[in-house]
Short mmCIF file of C-alpha atoms and ligand atoms in Angstrom, two decimals:
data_model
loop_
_atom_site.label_atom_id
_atom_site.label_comp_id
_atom_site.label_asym_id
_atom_site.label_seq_id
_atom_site.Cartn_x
_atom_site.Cartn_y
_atom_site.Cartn_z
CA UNK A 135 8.95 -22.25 -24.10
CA UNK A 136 5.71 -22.75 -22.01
CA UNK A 137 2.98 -25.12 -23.46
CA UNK A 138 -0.03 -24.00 -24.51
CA UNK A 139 -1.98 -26.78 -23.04
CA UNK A 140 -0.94 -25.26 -19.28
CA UNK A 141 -2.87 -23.72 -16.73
CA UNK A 142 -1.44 -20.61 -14.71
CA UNK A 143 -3.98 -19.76 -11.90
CA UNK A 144 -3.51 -16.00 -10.33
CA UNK A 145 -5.11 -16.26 -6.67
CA UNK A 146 -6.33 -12.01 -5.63
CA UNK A 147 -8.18 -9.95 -7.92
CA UNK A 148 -6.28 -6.91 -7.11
CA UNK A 149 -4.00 -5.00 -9.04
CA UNK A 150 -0.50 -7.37 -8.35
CA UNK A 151 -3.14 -9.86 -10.11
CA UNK A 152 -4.52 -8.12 -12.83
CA UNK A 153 -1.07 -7.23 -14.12
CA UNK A 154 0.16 -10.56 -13.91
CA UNK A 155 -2.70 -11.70 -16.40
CA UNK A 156 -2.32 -8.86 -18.68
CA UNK A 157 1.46 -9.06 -18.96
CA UNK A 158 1.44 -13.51 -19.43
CA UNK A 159 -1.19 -12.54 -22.51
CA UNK A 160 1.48 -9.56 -23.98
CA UNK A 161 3.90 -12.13 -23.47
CA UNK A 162 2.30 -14.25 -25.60
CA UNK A 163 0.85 -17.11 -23.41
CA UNK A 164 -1.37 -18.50 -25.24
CA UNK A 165 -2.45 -21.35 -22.16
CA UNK A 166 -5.17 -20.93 -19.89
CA UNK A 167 -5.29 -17.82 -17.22
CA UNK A 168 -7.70 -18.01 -14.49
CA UNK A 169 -8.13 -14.87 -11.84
CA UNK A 170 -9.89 -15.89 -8.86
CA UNK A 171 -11.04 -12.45 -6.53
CA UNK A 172 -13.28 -12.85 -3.78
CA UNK A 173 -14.83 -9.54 -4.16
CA UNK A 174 -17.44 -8.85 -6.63
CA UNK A 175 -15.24 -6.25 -8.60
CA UNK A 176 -13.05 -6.78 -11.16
CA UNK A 177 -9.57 -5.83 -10.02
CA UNK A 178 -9.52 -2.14 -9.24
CA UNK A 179 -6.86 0.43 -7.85
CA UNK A 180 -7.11 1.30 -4.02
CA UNK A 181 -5.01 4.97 -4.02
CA UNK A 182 -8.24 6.50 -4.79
CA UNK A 183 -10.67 5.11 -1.73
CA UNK A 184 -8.94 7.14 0.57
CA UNK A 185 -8.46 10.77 -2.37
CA UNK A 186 -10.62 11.44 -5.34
CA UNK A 187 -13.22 8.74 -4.94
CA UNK A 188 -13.55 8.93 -1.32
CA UNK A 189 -14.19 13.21 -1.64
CA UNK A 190 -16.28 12.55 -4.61
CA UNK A 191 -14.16 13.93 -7.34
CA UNK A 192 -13.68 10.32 -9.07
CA UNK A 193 -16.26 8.35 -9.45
CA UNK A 194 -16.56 4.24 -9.42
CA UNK A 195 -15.79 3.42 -13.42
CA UNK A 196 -12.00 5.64 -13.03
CA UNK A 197 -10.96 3.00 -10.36
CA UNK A 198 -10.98 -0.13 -12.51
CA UNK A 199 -7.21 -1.37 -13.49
CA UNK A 200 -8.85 -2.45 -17.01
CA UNK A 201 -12.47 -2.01 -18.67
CA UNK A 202 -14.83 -4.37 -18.13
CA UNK A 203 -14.64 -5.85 -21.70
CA UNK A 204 -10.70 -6.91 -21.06
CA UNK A 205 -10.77 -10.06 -19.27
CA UNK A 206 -12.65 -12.02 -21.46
CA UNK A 207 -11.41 -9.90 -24.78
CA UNK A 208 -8.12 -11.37 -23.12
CA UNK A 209 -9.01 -15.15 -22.61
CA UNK A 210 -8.43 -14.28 -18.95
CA UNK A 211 -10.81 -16.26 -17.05
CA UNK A 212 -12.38 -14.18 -13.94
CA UNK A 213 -14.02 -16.05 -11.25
CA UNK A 214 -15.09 -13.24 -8.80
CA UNK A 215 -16.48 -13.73 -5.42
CA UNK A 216 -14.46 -16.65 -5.20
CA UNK A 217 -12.91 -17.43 -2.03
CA UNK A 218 -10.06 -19.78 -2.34
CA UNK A 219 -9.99 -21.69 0.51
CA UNK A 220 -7.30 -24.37 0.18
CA UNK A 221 -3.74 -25.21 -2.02
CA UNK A 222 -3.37 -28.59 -2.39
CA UNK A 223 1.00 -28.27 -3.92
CA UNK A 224 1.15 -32.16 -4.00
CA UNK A 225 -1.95 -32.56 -6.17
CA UNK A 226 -1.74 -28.80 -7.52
CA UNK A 227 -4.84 -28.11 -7.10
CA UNK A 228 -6.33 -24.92 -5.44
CA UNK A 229 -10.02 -25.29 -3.95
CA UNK A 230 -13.10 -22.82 -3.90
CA UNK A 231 -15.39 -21.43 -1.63
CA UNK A 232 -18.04 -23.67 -3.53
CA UNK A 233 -16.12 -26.41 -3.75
CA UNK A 234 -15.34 -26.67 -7.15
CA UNK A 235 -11.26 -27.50 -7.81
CA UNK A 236 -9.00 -26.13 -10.34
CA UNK A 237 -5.67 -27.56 -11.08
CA UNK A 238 -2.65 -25.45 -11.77
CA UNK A 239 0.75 -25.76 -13.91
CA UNK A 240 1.82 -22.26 -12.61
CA UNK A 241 0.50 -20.46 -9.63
CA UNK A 242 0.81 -16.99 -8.55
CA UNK A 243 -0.55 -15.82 -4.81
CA UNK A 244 -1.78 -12.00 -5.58
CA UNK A 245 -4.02 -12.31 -1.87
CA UNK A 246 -2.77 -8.47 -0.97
CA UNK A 247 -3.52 -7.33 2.68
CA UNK A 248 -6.31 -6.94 5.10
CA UNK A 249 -7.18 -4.16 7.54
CA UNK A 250 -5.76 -5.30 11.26
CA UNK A 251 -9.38 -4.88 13.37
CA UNK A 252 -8.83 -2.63 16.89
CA UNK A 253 -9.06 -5.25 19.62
CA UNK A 254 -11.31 -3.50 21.86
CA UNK A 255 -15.07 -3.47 23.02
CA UNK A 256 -17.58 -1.79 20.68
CA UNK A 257 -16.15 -2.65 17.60
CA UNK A 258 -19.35 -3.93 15.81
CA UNK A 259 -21.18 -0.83 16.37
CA UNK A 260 -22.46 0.53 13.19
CA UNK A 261 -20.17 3.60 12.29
CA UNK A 262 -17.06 1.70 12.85
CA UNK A 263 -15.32 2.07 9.82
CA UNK A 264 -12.25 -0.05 7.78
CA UNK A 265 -11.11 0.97 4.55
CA UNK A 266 -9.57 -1.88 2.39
CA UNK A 267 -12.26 -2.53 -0.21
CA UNK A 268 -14.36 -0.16 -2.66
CA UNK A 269 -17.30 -0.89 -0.57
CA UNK A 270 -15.52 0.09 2.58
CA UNK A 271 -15.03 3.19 0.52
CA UNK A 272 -18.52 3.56 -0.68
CA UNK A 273 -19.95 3.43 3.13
CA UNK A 274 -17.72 5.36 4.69
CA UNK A 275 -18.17 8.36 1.85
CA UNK A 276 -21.76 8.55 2.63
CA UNK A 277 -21.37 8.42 6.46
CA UNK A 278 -18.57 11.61 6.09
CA UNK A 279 -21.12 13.04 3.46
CA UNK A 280 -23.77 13.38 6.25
CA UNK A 281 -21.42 13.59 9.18
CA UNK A 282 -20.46 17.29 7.28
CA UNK A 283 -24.19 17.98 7.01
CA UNK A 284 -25.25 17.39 11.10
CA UNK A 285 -21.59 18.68 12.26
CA UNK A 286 -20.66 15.27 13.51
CA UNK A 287 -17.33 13.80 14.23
CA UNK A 288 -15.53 11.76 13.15
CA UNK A 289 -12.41 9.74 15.32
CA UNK A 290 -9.71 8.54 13.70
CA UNK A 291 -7.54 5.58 15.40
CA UNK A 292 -4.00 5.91 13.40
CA UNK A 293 -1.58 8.69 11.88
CA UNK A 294 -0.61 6.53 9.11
CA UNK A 295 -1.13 7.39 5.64
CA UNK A 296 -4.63 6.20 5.34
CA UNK A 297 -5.60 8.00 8.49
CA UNK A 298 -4.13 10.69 7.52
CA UNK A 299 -5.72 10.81 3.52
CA UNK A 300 -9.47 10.15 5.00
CA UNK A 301 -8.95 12.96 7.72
CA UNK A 302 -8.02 15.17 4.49
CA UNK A 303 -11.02 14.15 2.41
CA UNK A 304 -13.53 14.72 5.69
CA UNK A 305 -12.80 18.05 6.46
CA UNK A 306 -13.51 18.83 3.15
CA UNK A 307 -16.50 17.40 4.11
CA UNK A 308 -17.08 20.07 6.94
CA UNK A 309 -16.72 16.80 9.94
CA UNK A 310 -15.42 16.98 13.16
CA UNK A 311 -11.88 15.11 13.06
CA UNK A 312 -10.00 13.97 15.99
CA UNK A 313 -6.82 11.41 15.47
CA UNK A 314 -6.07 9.31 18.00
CA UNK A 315 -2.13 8.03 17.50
CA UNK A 316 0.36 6.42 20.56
CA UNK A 317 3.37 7.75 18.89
CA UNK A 318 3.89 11.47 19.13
CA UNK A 319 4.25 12.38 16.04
CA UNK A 320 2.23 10.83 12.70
CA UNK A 321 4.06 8.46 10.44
CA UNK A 322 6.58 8.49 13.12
CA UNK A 323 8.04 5.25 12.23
CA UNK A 324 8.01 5.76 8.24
CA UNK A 325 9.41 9.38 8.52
CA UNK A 326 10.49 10.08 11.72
CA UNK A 327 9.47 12.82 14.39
CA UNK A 328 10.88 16.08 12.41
CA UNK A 329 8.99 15.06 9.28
CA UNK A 330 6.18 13.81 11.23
CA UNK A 331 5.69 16.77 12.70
CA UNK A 332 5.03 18.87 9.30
CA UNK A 333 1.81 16.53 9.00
CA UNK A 334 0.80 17.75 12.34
CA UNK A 335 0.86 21.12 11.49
CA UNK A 336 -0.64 20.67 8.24
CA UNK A 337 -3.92 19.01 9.44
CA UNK A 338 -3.89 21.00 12.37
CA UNK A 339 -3.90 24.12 9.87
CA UNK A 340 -7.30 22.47 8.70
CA UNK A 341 -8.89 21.70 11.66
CA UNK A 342 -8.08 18.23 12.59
CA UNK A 343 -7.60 17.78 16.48
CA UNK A 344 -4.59 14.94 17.59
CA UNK A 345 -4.28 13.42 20.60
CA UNK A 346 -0.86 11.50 20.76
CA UNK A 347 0.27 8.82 23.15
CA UNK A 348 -2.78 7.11 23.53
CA UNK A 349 -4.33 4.06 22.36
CA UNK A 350 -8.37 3.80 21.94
CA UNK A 351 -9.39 1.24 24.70
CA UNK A 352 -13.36 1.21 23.59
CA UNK A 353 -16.10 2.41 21.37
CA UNK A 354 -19.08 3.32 23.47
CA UNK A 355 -22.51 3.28 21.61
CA UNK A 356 -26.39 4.69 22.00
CA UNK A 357 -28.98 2.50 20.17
CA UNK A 358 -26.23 0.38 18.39
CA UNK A 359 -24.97 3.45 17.04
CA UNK A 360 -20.86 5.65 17.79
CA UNK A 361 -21.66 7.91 20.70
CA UNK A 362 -17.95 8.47 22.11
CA UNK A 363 -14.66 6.39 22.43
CA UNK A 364 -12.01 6.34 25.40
CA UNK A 365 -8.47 6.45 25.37
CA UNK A 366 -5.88 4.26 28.01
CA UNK A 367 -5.02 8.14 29.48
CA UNK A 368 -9.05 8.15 30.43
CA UNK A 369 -10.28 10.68 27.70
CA UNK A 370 -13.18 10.08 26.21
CA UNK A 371 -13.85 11.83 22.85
CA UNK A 372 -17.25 12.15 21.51
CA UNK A 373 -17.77 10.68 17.85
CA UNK A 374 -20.51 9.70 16.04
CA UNK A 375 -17.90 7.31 13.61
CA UNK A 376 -14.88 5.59 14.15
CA UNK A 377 -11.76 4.56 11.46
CA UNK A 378 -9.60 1.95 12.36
CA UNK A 379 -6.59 2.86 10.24
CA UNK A 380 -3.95 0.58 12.02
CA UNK A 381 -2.55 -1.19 9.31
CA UNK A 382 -2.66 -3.89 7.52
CA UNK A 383 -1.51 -8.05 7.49
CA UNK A 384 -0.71 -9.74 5.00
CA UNK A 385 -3.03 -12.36 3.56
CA UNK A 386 -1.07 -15.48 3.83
CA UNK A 387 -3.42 -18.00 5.06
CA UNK A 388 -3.32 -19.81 2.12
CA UNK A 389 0.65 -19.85 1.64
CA UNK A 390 1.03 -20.70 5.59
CA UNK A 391 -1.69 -23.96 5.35
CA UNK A 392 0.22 -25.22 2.57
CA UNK A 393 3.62 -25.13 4.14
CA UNK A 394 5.14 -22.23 2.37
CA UNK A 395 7.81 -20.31 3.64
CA UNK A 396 6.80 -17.54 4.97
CA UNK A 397 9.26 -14.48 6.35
CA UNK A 398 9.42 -13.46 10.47
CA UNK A 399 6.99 -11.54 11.58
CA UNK A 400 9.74 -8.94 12.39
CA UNK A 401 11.23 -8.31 9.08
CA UNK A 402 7.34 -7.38 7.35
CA UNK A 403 5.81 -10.96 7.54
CA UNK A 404 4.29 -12.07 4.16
CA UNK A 405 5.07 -15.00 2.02
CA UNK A 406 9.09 -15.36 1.20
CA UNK A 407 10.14 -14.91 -2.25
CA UNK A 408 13.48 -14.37 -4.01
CA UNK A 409 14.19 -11.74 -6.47
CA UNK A 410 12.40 -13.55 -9.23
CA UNK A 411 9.07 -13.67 -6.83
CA UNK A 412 8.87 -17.30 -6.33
CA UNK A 413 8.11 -18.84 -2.91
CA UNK A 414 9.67 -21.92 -1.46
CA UNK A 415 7.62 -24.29 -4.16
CA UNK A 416 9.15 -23.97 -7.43
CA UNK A 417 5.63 -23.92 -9.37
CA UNK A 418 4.29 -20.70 -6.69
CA UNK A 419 4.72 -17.24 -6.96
CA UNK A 420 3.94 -14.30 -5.17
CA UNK A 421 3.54 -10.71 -5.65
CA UNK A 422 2.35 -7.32 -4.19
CA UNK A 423 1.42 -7.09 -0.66
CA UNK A 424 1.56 -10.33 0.41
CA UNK A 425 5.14 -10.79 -0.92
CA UNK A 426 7.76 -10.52 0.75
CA UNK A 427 10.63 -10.27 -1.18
CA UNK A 428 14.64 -10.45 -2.04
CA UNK A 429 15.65 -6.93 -3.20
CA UNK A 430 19.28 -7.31 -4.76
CA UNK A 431 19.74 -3.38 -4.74
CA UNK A 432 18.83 -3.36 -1.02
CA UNK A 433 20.75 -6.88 -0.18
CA UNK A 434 17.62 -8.11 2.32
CA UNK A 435 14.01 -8.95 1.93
CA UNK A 436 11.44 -6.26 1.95
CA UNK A 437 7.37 -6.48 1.92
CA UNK A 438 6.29 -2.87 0.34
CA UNK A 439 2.59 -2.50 0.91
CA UNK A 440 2.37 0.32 -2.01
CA UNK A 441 0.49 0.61 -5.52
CA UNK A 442 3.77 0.44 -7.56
CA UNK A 443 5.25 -2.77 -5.65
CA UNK A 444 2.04 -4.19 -7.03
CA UNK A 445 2.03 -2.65 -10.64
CA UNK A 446 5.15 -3.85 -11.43
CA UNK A 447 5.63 -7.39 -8.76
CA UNK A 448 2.13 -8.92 -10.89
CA UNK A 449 4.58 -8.41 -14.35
CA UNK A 450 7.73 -9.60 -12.85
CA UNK A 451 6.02 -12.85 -11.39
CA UNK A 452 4.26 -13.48 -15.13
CA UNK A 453 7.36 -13.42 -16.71
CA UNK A 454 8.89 -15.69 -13.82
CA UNK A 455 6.71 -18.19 -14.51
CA UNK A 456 7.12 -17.66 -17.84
CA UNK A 457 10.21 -18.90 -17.47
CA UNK A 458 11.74 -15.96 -18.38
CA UNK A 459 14.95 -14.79 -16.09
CA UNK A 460 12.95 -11.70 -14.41
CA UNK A 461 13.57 -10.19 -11.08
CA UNK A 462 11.85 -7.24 -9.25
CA UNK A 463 14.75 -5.04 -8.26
CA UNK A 464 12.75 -1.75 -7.93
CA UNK A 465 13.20 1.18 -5.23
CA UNK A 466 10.24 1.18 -3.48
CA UNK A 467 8.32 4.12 -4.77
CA UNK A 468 4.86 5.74 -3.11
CA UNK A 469 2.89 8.91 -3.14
CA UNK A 470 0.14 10.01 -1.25
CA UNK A 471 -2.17 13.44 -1.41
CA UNK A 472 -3.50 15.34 1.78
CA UNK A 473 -5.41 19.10 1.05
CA UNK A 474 -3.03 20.95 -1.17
CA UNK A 475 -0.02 18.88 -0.45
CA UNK A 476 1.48 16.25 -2.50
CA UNK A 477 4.15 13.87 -2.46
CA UNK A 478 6.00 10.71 -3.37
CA UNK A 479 8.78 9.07 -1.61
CA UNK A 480 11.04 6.81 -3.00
CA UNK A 481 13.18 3.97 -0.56
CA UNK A 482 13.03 2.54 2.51
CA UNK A 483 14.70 3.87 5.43
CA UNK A 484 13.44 1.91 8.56
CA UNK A 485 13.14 3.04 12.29
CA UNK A 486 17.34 2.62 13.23
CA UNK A 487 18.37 2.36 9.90
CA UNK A 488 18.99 5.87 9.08
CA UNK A 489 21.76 8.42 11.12
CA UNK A 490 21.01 11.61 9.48
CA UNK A 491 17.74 13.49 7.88
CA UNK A 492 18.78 16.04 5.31
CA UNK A 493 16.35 18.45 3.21
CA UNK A 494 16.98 20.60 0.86
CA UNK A 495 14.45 23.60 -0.47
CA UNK A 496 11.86 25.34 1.81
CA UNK A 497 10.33 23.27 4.63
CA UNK A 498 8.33 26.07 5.88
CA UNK A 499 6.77 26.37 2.68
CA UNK A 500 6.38 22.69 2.23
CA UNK A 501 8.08 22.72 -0.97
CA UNK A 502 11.39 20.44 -0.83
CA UNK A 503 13.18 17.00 -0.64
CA UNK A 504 13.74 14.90 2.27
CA UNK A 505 16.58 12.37 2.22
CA UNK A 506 17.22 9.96 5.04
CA UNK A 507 21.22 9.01 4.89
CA UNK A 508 23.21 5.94 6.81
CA UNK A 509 26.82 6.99 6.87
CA UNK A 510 26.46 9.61 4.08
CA UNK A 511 24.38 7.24 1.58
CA UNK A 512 21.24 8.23 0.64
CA UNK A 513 18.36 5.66 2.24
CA UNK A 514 14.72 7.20 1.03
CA UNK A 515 14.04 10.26 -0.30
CA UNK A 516 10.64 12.33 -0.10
CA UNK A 517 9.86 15.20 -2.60
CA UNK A 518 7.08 17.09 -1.59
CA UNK A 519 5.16 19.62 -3.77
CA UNK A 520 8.29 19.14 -5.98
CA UNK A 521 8.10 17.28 -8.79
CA UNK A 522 9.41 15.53 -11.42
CA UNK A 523 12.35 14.79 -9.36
CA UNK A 524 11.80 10.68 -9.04
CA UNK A 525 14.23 9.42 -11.25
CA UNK A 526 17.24 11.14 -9.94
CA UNK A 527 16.61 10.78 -6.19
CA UNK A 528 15.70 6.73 -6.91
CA UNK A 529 19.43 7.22 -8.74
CA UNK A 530 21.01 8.50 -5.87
CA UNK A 531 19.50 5.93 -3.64
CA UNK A 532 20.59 2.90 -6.44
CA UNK A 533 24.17 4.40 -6.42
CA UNK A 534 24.72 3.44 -3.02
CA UNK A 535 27.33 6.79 -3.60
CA UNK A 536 28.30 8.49 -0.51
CA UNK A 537 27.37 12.17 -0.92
CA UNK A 538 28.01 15.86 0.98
CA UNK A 539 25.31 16.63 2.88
CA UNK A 540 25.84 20.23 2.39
CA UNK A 541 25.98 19.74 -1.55
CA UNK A 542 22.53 17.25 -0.98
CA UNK A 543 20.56 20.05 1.01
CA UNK A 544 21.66 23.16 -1.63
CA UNK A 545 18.78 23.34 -4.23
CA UNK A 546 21.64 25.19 -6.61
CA UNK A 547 23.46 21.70 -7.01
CA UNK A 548 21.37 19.62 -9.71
CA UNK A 549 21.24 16.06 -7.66
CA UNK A 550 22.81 14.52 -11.16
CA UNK A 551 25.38 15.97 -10.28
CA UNK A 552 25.92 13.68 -6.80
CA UNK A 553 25.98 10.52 -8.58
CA UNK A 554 27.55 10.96 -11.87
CA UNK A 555 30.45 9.25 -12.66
CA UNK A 556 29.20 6.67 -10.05
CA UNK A 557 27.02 4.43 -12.10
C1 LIG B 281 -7.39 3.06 1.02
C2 LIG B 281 -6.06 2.76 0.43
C3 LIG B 281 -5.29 3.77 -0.10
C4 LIG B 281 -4.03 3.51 -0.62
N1 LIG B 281 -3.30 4.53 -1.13
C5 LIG B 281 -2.08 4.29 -1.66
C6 LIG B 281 -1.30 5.34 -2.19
O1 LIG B 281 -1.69 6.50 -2.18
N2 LIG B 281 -0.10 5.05 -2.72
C7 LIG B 281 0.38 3.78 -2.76
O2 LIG B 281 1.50 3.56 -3.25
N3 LIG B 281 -0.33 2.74 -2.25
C8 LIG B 281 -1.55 2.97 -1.70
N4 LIG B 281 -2.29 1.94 -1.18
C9 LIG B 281 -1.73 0.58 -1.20
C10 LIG B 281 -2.04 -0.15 -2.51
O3 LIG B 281 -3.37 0.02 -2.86
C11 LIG B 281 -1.71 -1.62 -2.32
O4 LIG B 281 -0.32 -1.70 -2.17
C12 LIG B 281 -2.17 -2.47 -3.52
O5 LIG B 281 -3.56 -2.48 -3.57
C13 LIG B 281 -1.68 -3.89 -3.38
O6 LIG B 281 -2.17 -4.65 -4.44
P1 LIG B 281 -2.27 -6.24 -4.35
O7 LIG B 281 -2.78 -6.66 -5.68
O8 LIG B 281 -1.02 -6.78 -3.82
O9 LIG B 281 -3.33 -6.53 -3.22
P2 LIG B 281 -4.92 -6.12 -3.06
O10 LIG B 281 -5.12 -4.85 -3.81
O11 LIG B 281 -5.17 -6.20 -1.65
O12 LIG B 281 -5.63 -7.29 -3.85
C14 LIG B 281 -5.69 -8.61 -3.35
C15 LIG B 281 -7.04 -9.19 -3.73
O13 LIG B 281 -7.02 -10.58 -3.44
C16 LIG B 281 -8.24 -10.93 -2.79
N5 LIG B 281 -8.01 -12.17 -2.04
C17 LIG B 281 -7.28 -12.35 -0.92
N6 LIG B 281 -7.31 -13.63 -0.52
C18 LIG B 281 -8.08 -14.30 -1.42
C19 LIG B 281 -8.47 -15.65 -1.56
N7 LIG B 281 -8.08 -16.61 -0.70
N8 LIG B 281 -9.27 -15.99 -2.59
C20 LIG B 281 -9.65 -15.06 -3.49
N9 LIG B 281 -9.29 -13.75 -3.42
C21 LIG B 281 -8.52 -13.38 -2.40
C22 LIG B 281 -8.51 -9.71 -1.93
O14 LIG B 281 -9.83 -9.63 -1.49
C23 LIG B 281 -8.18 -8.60 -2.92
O15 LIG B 281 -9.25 -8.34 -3.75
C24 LIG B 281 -3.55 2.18 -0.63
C25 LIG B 281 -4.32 1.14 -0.08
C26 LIG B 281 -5.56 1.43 0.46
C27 LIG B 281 -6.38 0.31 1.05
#
């Protein structure tokens, strides 16, 4: 039973944060709970900045994880645009950007991810575009709003999802888009070069112009403003914006100065946590982006960088520190929308992990499932414009069960089917 006379402190306004505080108040906690953001927003959902709010279709209230009223309906105390700038463990104390210091019983390190910057010259001209934060969002809508009004272009640097989600929302803007990417295909190292290429040939089928196995090496400007940007094969592509959609790093600045464990750089960075999301201090937990953490179903340590791993790693960590005997053993689930395609894919199948890519329903049509297998198991699988399919392919992928690849790929054979009388 946790005193009511304690303090739990929830570091990131984001929505790994805001969960955490509403699931420690429906778990009764009747202590003190303090979110510290350093934006000016209340916690809000990203998905959208890069869809619906970023083409205009949602606008700036839909985005909000709760309505303004909650926090303080809650007892949750908000302190937004609050940097905090140092954890003190031995005194438990955290430190803000003003200087004021709040001591902690509990602690939870929500800090997300930031956008990695491109390296190069010409960065800080204006129409160089990141897109992390609702502002980010806001700017970069109006600069594709009146790029599709003066046929401008826009350049993409990075086939990842993002890059791939804004390129969607500009041409239905009416811009210009080129995507620069080094590896051949887009999301070649989350779904490999056959399923890669279907994005190619989507976006190409609206519009968007690729140029694969290069690298942008600078931004050239006129009067401060994008004229053009080279690549490292000497190309230069006119653009009057540029995206840097390269990824993102963990925020773990905080969790590094204060001697936290953190996990290798190789296997996702981020702070380390065990199943139940607590760090290397007994009293600190993390969750969402930042975390990186045990996953019993997968046997190793994962960071997920997607809206669900945050929605449901803020709960898990409340109830942690709670005290309650909680641990986040989720697949790792995330969806993503580009023109009239859809999708959500469920697992995690790294670059080498997998031996065999099997889908089953029409490819050509872009209506079926992906599955990536290792020695007949299913990995990750990825339904697209099929729905309603989650909970047996994250099944399939629990089960561990080895299954026929000819009976995975035949849209006859219901996927229960593969795993019953497994679990
Ligand atoms: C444009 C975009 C589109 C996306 N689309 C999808 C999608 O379609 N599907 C999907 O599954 N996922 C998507 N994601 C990923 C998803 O939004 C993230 O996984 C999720 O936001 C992670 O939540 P979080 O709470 O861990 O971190 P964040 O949302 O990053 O929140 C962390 C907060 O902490 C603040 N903070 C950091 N350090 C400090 C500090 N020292 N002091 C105070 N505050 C601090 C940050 O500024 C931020 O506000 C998208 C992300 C982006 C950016």
């Amino acid at each position: 039973m946790v005193d009511a006379d304690q303090t739990f402190v929830i570091v990131g306004g984001g929505l790994a944060g805001a969960k955490a505080a509403q699931t420690l108040r429906s778990e009764n906690f009747s202590g003190r709970v303090i979110l510290i953001g350093d934006e000016l927003d209340p916690p809000y959902e990203r998905p959208p900045l890069s869809k619906g709010f970023l083409t205009g279709e949602k606008d700036r209230a839909s985005v909000f994880v709760h309505e303004p009223g909650w926090y303080a309906n809650h007892d949750v105390e908000l302190h937004l645009g609050q940097t905090v700038t140092h954890l003190d463990r031995a005194a438990k104390t955290v430190r803000l950007g003003d200087g004021s210091v709040i001591r902690y019983d509990k602690l939870l390190l929500a800090t997300g991810a930031e956008p990695r910057r491109l390296d190069i010259p010409g960065t800080d001209l204006a129409g160089v575009h990141h897109l992390r934060r609702i502002a980010h969002a806001e700017l970069l809508r109006g600069t594709l709003a009146s790029l599709g009004r003066e046929n401008g272009r826009l350049l993409i640097a990075g086939a990842g999802w993002i890059g791939l989600e804004v390129a969607a929302a500009a041409r239905g803007y009416g811009v210009e888009v080129t995507i620069v990417e080094p590896e051949p295909t887009p999301l070649h190292s989350v779904l490999g070069p056959q399923l890669g290429s279907l994005f190619t040939d989507l976006h190409r089928q609206h519009g968007v112009t690729f140029h694969f196995g290069a690298r942008l090496t600078a931004i050239t400007g006129q009067d401060g403003m994008v004229f053009a940007a080279t690549t490292d094969d000497g190309d230069e592509h006119p653009a009057h914006a540029v995206l840097a959609a390269i990824g993102a790093a963990p925020r773990t600045a905080l969790a590094e100065n204060a001697g936290l464990a953190l996990a290798p750089r190789e296997e996702g960075g981020g702070i380390a946590v065990d199943a139940s999301l607590r760090t290397s201090d007994p009293d600190i937990y993390a969750a969402g982006d930042v975390a990186n953490a045990e996953t019993p179903h997968l046997g190793h340590r994962v960071r997920v960088e997607h809206w669900a791993n945050a929605l449901n790693g803020g709960p898990c960590a409340a109830r942690s520190m709670l005290g309650q005997d909680a641990a986040h053993d989720r697949v790792p689930y995330f969806f993503s929308d580009q023109y009239d395609l859809g999708l959500e894919y469920s697992g995690h199948a790294a670059p080498g992990q997998y031996d065999q890519v099997v889908c089953r329903g029409d490819v050509g049509k872009r209506e079926f499932i992906a599955f990536w297998l290792r020695e007949g198991r299913v990995l990750a699988g990825m339904n697209v414009n099929v729905w309603d399919v989650t909970d047996p392919v994250q099944r399939l992928i629990r089960s561990r069960v080895q299954v026929d690849p000819e009976r995975l790929s035949d849209p006859d054979t219901p996927l229960e089917s593969l795993v019953e009388g497994h679990l």
